[in-house]
mmCIF file of C-alpha atoms and ligand atoms in Angstrom:
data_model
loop_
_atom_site.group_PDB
_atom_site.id
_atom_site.type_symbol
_atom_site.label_atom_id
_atom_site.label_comp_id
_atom_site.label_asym_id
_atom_site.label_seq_id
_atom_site.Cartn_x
_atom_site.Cartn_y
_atom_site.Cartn_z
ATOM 1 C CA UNK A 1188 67.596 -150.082 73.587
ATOM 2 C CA UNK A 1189 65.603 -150.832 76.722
ATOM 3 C CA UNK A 1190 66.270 -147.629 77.879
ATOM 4 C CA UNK A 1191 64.824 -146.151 74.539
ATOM 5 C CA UNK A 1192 61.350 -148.150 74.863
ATOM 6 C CA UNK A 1193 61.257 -146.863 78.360
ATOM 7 C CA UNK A 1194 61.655 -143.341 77.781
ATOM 8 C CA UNK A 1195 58.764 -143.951 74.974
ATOM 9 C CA UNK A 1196 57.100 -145.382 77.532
ATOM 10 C CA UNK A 1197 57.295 -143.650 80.528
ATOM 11 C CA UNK A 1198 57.802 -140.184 78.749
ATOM 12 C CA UNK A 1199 55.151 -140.775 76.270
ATOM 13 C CA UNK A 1200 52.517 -144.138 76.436
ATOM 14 C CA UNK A 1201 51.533 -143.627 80.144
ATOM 15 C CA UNK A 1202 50.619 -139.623 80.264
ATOM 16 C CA UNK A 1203 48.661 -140.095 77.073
ATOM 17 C CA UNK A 1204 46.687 -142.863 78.131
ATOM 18 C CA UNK A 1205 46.003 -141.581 81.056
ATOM 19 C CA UNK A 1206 48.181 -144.045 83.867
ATOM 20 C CA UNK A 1207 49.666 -141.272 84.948
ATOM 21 C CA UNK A 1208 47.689 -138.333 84.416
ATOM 22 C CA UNK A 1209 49.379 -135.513 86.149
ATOM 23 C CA UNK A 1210 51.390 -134.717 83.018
ATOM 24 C CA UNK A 1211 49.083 -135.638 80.399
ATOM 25 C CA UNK A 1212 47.831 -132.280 78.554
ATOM 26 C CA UNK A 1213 45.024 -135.451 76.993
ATOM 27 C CA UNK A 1214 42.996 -135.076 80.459
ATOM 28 C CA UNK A 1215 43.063 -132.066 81.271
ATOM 29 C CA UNK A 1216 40.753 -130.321 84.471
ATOM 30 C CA UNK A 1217 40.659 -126.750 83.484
ATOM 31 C CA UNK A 1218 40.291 -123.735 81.628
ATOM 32 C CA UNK A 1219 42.861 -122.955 79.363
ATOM 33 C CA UNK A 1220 43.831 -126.683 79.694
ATOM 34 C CA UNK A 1221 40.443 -127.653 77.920
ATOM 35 C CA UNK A 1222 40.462 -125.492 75.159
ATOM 36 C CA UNK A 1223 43.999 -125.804 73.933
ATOM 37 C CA UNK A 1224 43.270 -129.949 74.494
ATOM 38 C CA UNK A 1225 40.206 -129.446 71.670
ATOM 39 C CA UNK A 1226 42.476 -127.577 69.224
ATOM 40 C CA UNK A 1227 45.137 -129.862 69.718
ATOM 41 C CA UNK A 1228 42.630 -133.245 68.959
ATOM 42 C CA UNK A 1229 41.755 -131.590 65.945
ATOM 43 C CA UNK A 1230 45.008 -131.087 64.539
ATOM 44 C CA UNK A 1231 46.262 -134.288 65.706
ATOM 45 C CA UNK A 1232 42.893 -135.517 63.617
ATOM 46 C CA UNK A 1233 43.909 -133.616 60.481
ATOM 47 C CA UNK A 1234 47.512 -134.839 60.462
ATOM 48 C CA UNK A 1235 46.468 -138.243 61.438
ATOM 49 C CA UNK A 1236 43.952 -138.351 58.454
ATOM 50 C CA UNK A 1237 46.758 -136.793 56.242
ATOM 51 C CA UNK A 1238 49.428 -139.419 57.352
ATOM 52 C CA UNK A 1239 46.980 -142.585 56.995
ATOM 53 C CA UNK A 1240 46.188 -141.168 53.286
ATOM 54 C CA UNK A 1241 50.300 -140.503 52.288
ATOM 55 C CA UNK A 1242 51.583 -143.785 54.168
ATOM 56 C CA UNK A 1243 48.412 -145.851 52.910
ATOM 57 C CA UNK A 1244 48.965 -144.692 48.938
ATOM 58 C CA UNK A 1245 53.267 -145.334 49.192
ATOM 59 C CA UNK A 1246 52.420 -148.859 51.003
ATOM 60 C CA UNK A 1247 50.006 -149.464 48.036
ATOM 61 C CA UNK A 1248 52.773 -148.235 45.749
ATOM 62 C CA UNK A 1249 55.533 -150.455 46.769
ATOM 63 C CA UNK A 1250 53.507 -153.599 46.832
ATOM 64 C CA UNK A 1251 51.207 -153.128 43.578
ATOM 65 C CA UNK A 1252 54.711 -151.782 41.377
ATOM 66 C CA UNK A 1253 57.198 -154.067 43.252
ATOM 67 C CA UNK A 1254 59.979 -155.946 41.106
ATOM 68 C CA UNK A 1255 58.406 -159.555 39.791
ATOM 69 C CA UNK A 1256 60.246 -161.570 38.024
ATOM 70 C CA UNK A 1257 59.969 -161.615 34.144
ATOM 71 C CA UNK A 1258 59.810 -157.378 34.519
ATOM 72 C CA UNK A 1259 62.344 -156.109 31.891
ATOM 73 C CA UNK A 1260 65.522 -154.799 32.814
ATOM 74 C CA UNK A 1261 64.384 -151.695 30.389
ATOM 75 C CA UNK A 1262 62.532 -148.173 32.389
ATOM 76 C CA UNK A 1263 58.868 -148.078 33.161
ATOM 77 C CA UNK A 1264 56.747 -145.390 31.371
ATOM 78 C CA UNK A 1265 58.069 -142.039 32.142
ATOM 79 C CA UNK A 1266 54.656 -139.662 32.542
ATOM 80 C CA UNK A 1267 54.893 -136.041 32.969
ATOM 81 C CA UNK A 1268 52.648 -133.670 33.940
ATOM 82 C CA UNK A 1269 49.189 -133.237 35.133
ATOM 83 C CA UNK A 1270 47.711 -129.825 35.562
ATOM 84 C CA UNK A 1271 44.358 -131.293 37.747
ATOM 85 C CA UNK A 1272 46.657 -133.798 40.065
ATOM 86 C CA UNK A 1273 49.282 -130.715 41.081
ATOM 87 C CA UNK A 1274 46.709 -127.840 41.156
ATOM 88 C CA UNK A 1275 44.685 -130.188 43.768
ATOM 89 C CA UNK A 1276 48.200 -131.060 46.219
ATOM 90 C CA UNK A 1277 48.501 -127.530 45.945
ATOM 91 C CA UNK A 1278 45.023 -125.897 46.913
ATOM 92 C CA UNK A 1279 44.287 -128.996 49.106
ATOM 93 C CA UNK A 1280 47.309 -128.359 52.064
ATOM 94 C CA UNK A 1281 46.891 -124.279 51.729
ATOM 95 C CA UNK A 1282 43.052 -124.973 52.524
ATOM 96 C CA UNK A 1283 44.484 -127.322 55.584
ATOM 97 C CA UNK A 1284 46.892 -125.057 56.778
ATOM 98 C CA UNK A 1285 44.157 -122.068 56.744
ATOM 99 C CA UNK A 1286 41.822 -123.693 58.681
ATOM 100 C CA UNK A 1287 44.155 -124.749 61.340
ATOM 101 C CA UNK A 1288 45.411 -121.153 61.510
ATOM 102 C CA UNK A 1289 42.044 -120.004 61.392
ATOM 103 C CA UNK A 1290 41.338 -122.496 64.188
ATOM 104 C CA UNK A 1291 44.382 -122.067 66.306
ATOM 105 C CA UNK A 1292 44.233 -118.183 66.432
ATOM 106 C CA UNK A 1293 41.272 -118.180 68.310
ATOM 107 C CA UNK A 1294 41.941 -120.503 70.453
ATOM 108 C CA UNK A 1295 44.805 -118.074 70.981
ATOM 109 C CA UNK A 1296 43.191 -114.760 71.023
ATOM 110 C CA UNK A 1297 40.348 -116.333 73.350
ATOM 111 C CA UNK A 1298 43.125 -117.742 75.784
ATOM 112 C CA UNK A 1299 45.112 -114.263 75.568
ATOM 113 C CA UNK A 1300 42.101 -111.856 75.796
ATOM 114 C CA UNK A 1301 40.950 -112.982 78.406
ATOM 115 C CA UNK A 1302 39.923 -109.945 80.839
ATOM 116 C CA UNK A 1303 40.156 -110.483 85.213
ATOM 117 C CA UNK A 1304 36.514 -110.609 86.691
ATOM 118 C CA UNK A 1305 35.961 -108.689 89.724
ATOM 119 C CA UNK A 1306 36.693 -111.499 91.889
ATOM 120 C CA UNK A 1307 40.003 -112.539 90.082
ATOM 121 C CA UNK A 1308 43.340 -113.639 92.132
ATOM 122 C CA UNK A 1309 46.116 -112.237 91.173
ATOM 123 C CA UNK A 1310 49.594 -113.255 91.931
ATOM 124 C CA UNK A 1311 53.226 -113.083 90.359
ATOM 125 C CA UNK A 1312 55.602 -115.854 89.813
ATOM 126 C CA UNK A 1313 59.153 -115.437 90.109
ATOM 127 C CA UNK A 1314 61.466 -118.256 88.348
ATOM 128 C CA UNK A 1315 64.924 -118.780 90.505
ATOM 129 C CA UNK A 1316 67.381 -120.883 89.977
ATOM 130 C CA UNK A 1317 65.743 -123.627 91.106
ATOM 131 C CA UNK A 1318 62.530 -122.505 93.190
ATOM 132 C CA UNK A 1319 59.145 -120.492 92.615
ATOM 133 C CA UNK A 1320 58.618 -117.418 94.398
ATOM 134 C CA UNK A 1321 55.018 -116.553 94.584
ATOM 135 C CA UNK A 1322 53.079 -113.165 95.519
ATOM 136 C CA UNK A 1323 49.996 -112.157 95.859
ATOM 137 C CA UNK A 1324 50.373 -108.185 96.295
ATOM 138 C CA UNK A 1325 47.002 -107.598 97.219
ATOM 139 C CA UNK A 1326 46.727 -110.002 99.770
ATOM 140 C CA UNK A 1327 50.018 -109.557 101.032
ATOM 141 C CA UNK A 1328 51.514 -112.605 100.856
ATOM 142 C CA UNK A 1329 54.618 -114.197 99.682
ATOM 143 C CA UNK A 1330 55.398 -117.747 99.644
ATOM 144 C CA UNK A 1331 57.097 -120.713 97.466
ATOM 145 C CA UNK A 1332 56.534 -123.128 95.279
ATOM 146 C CA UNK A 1333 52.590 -124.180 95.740
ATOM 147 C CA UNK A 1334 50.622 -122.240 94.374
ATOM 148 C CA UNK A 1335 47.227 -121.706 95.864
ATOM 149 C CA UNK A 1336 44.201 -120.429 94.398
ATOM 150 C CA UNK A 1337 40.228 -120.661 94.847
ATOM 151 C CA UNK A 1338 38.211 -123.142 92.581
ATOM 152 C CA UNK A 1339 35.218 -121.224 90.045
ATOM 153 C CA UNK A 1340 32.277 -123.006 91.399
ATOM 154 C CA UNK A 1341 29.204 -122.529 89.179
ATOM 155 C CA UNK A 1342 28.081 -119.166 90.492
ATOM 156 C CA UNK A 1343 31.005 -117.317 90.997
ATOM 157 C CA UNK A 1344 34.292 -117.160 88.107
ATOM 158 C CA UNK A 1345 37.493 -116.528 90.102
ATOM 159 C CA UNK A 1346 40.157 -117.363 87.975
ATOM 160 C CA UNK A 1347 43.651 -116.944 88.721
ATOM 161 C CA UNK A 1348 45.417 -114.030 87.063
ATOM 162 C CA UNK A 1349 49.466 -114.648 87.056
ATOM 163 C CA UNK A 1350 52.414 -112.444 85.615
ATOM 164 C CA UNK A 1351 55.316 -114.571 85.089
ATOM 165 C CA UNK A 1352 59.034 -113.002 86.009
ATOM 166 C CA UNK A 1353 62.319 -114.293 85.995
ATOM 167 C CA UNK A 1354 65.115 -113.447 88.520
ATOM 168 C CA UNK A 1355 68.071 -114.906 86.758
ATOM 169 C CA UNK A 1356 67.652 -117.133 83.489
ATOM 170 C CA UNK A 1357 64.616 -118.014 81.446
ATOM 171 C CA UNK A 1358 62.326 -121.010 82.880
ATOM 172 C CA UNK A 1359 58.848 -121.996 82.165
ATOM 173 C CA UNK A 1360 55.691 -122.769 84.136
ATOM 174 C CA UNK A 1361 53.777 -125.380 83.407
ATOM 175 C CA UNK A 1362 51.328 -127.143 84.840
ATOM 176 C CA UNK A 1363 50.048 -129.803 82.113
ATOM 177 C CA UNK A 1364 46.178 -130.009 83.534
ATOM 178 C CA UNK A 1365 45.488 -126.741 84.157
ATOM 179 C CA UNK A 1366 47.170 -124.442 80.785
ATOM 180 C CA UNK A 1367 49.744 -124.383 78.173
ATOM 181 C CA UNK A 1368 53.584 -123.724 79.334
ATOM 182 C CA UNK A 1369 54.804 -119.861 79.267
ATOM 183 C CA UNK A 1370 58.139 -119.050 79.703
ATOM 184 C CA UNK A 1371 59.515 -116.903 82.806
ATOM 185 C CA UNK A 1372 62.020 -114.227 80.939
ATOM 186 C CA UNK A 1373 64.563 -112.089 82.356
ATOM 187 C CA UNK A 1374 63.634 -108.572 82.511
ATOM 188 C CA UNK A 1375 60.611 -109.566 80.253
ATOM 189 C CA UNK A 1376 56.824 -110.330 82.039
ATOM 190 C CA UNK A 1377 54.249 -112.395 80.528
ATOM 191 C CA UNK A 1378 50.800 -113.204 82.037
ATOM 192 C CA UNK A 1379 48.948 -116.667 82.038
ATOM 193 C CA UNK A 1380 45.171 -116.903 83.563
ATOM 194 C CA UNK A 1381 44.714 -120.424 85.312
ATOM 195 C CA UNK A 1382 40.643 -121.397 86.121
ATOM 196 C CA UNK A 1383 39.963 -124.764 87.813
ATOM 197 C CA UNK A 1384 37.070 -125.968 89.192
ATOM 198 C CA UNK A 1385 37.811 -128.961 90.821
ATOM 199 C CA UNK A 1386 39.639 -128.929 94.279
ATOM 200 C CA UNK A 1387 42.860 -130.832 94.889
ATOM 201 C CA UNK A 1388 46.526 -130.833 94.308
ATOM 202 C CA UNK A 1389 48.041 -130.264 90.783
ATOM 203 C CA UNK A 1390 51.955 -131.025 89.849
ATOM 204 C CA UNK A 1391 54.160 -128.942 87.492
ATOM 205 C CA UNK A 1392 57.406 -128.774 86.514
ATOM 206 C CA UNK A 1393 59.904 -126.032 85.136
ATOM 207 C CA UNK A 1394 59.817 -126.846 81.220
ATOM 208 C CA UNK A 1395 62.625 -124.963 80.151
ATOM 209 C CA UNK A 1396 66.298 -126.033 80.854
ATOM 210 C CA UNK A 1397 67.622 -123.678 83.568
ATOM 211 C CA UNK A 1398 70.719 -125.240 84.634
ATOM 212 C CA UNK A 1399 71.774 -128.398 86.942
ATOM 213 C CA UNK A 1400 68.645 -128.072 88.894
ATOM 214 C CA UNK A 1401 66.209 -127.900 86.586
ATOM 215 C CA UNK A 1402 64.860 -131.035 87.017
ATOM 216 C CA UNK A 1403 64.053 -130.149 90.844
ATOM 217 C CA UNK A 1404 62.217 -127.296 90.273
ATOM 218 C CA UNK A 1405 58.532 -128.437 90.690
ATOM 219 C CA UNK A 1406 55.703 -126.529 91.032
ATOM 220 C CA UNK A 1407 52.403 -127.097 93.237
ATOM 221 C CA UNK A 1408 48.914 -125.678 92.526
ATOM 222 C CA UNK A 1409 46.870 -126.263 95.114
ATOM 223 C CA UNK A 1410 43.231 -125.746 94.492
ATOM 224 C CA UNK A 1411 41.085 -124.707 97.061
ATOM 225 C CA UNK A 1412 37.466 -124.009 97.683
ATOM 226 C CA UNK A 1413 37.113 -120.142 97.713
ATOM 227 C CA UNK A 1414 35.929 -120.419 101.446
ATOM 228 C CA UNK A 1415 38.889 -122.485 102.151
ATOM 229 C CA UNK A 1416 41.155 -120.244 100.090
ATOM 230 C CA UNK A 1417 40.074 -117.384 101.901
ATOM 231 C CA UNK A 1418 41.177 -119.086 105.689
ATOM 232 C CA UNK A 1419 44.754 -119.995 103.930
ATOM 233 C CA UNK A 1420 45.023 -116.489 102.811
ATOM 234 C CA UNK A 1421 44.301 -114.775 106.431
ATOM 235 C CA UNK A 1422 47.226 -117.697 108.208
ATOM 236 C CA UNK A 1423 49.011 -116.619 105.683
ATOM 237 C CA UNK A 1424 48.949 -112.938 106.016
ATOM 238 C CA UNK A 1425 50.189 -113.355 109.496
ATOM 239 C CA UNK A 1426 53.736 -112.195 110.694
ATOM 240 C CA UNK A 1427 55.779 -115.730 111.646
ATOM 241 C CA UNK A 1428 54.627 -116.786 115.328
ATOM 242 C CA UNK A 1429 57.004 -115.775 117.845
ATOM 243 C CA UNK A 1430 58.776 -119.200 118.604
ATOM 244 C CA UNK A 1431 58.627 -119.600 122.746
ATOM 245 C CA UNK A 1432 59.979 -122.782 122.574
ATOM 246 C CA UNK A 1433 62.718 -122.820 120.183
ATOM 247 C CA UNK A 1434 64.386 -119.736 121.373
ATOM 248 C CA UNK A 1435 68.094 -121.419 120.967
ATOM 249 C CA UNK A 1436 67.125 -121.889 117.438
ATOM 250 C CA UNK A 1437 65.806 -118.129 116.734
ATOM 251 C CA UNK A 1438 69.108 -116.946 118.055
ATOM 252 C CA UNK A 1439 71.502 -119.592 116.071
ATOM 253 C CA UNK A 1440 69.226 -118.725 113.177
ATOM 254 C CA UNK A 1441 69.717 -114.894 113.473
ATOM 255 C CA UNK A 1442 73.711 -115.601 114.095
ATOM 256 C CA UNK A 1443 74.265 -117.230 111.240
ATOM 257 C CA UNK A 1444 73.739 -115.904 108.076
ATOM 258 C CA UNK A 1445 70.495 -117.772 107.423
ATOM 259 C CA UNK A 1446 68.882 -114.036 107.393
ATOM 260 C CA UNK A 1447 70.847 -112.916 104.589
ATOM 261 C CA UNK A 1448 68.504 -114.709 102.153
ATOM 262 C CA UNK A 1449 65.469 -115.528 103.865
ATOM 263 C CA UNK A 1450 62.989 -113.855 104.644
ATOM 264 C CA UNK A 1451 60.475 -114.026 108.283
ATOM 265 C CA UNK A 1452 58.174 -111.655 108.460
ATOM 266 C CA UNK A 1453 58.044 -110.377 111.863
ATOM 267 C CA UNK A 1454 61.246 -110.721 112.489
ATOM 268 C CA UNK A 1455 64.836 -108.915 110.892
ATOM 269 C CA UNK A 1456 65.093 -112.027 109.073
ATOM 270 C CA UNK A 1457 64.324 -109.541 105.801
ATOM 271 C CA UNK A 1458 66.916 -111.404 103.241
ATOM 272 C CA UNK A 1459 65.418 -112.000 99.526
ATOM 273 C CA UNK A 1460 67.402 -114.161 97.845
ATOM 274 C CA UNK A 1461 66.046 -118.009 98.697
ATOM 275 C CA UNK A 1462 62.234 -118.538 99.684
ATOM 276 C CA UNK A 1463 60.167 -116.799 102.186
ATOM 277 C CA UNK A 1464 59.758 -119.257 105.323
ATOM 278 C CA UNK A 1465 57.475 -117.436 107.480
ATOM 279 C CA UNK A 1466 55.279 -120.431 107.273
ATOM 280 C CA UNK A 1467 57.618 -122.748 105.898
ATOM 281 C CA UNK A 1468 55.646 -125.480 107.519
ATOM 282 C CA UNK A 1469 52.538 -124.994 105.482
ATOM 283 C CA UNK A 1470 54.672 -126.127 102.606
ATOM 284 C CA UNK A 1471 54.817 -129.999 101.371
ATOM 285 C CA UNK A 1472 58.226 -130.239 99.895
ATOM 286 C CA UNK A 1473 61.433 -128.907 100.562
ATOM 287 C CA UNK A 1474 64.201 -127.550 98.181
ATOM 288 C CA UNK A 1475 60.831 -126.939 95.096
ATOM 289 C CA UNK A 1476 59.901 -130.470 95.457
ATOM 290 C CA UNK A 1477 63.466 -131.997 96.379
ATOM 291 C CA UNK A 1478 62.076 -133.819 99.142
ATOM 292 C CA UNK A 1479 58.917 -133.940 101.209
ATOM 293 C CA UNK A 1480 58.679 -131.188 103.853
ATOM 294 C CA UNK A 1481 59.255 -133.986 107.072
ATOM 295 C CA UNK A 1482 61.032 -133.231 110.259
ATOM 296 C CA UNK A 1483 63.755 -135.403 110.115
ATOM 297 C CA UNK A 1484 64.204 -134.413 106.039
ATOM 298 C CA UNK A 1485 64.249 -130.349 107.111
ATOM 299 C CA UNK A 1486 67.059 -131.294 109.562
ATOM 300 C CA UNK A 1487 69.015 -132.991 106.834
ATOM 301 C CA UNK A 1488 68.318 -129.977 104.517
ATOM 302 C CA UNK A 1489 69.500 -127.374 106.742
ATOM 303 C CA UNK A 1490 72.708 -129.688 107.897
ATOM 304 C CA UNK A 1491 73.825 -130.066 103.932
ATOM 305 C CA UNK A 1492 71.136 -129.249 101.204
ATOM 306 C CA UNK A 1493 73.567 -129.889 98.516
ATOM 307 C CA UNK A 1494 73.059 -133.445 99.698
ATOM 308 C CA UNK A 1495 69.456 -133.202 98.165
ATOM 309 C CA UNK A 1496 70.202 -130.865 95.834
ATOM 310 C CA UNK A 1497 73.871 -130.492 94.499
ATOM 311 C CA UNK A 1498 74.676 -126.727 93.388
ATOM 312 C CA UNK A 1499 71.517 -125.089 94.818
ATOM 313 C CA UNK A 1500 72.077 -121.763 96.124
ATOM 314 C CA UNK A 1501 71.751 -122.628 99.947
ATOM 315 C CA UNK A 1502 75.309 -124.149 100.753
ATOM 316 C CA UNK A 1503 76.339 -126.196 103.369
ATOM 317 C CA UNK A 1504 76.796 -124.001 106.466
ATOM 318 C CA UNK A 1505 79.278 -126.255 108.416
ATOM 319 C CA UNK A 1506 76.423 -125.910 111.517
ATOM 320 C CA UNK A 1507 77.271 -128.179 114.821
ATOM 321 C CA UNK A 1508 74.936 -131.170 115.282
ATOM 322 C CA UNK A 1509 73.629 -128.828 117.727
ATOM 323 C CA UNK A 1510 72.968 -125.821 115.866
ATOM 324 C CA UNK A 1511 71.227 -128.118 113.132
ATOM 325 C CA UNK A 1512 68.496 -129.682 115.738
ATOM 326 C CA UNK A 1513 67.586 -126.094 117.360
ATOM 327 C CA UNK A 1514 67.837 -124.457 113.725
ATOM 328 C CA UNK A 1515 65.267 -127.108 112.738
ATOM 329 C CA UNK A 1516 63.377 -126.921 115.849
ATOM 330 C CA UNK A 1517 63.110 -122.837 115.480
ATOM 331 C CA UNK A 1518 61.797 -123.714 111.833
ATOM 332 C CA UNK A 1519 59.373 -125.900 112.519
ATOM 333 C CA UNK A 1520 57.353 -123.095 114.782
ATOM 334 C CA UNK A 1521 57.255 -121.460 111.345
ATOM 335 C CA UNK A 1522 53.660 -122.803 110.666
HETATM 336 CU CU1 LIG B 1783 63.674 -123.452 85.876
HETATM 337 CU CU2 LIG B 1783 64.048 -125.221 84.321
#
């Protein structure tokens, strides 16, 4: 029982009144996020109206033609029949239901016709079980789990364009403040447009079950100011830095089989299976939001990140205590 009131507490009270307002889709702090909130108040306004009419009239019901005593045991009135009363609960929901189709398919059409401006990002998001993989072709960049894209200030509109992939089983971005949730597919792509306009950091989660994991599978978006975006773009689209004091690490890195799924550019580290960690240390979290991205916590990870994260990809590679510290050393040059 107390763990019922505090799902319905946690799960629902707090996001919708705003306590905790990362997953509330009730405050939300961007395009599409605004529009689909409107469409949603007004349905929520129809059915509320709806429900306080249905629930007020059976209250009234039981109370006014409750049992008294002195009733007769014998049956009430039997009435059949009344051509105005079911023509109008017949015309009265169809007339409901078409204007919140009416309503709801362009909010729809508006979200999904949306065309790219000139000055449009566009990147791809990859769904693995359990991380993000995130490209921006043009720019040449690949990274994980945070995304990062410019802010539309007044003058200039650069939303963020994305086309949604999957690389194993179907999983679902969403982000509550910034748009709707839209599934990642296998061998399927769908696109989603994201357009914020106020800086800062905004949290996600995979909505759709994926397997064990799926509950560490978070998502970043990190908003930037286009000037600021631009600077993260050019660190980014450099090859890793060549590590001159963690040379030990490179070559236990490079000896193990580490390079098999990761990926450093600059280096023959060209694996494509986990995340890209040429600047792993521009990164938060570790493990899609497992744990925060912290020296001593990327030693533990790379020692046993089934510790974290039990039946993630990455196993436990039996390193020395050794091999651990200048593995994690090597890594953290990786800015
Ligand atoms: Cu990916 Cu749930």
């Amino acid at each position: 029982m107390r763990g019922l009131l505090w799902i319905i507490i946690e799960g629902h009270l707090k996001p919708v009144f705003g306590i905790d307002g990362a997953t509330s889709i009730f405050r939300p702090l961007a395009q599409p996020a605004q529009e689909i909130k409107e469409t949603s108040i007004l349905v929520l306004a129809v059915c509320a109206v709806i429900f306080i009419i249905v629930a007020g009239l059976l209250v009234y019901a039981i109370v006014r033609f409750r049992h008294r005593a002195g009733d007769e045991a014998s049956e009430p009135p039997q009435v059949y029949g009344s051509n105005q009363i079911e023509l109008a609960w017949t015309v009265l929901p169809i007339l409901i239901v078409f204007v919140l189709i009416l309503v709801t398919s362009r909010t729809i059409a508006d979200i999904q016709n949306r065309k790219p401006p000139p000055g449009a990002v566009h990147a791809t998001v990859v769904g693995h079980q359990w991380w993000w993989e995130i490209r921006y072709p043009e720019l040449g960049i690949v990274t994980a789990n945070e995304l990062h894209v410019p802010a539309s200030t007044g003058n200039s509109h650069q939303p963020t364009f994305l086309k949604l992939q999957s690389a194993d089983v179907a999983h679902s971005f969403w982000v509550p403040q910034l748009a709707g949730k839209t599934d990642l597919i296998p061998n399927k792509e769908n696109r989603m447009w994201i357009e914020p306009t106020i800086r800062g950091t905004y949290l996600g989660n995979c909505a759709e079950y994926c397997g064990t994991q799926h509950a560490r599978m978070l998502i970043r978006v990190v908003v930037h100011s286009p000037d600021e975006f631009d600077s993260w773009a050019r660190e980014q689209q450099e090859s890793a830095s060549i590590a001159l004091t963690a040379v030990e690490g490179q070559k236990a890195f490079f000896a193990n089989s580490c390079v098999n799924c990761h990926t450093i550019r600059g280096t023959s580290a060209q694996g494509k299976f986990g995340p890209d960690l040429t600047h792993l240390m521009n990164r938060e979290t570790l493990g899609a939001g497992a744990i925060s991205n912290t020296p001593d916590n990327l030693r533990l990870w790379v020692r046993d990140p089934q510790k974290f994260k039990v039946g993630c990809l990455m196993p436990n590679m039996q390193l020395t205590d050794q091999e651990v510290d200048q593995i994690a050393a090597y890594l953290q040059t990786l800015k």
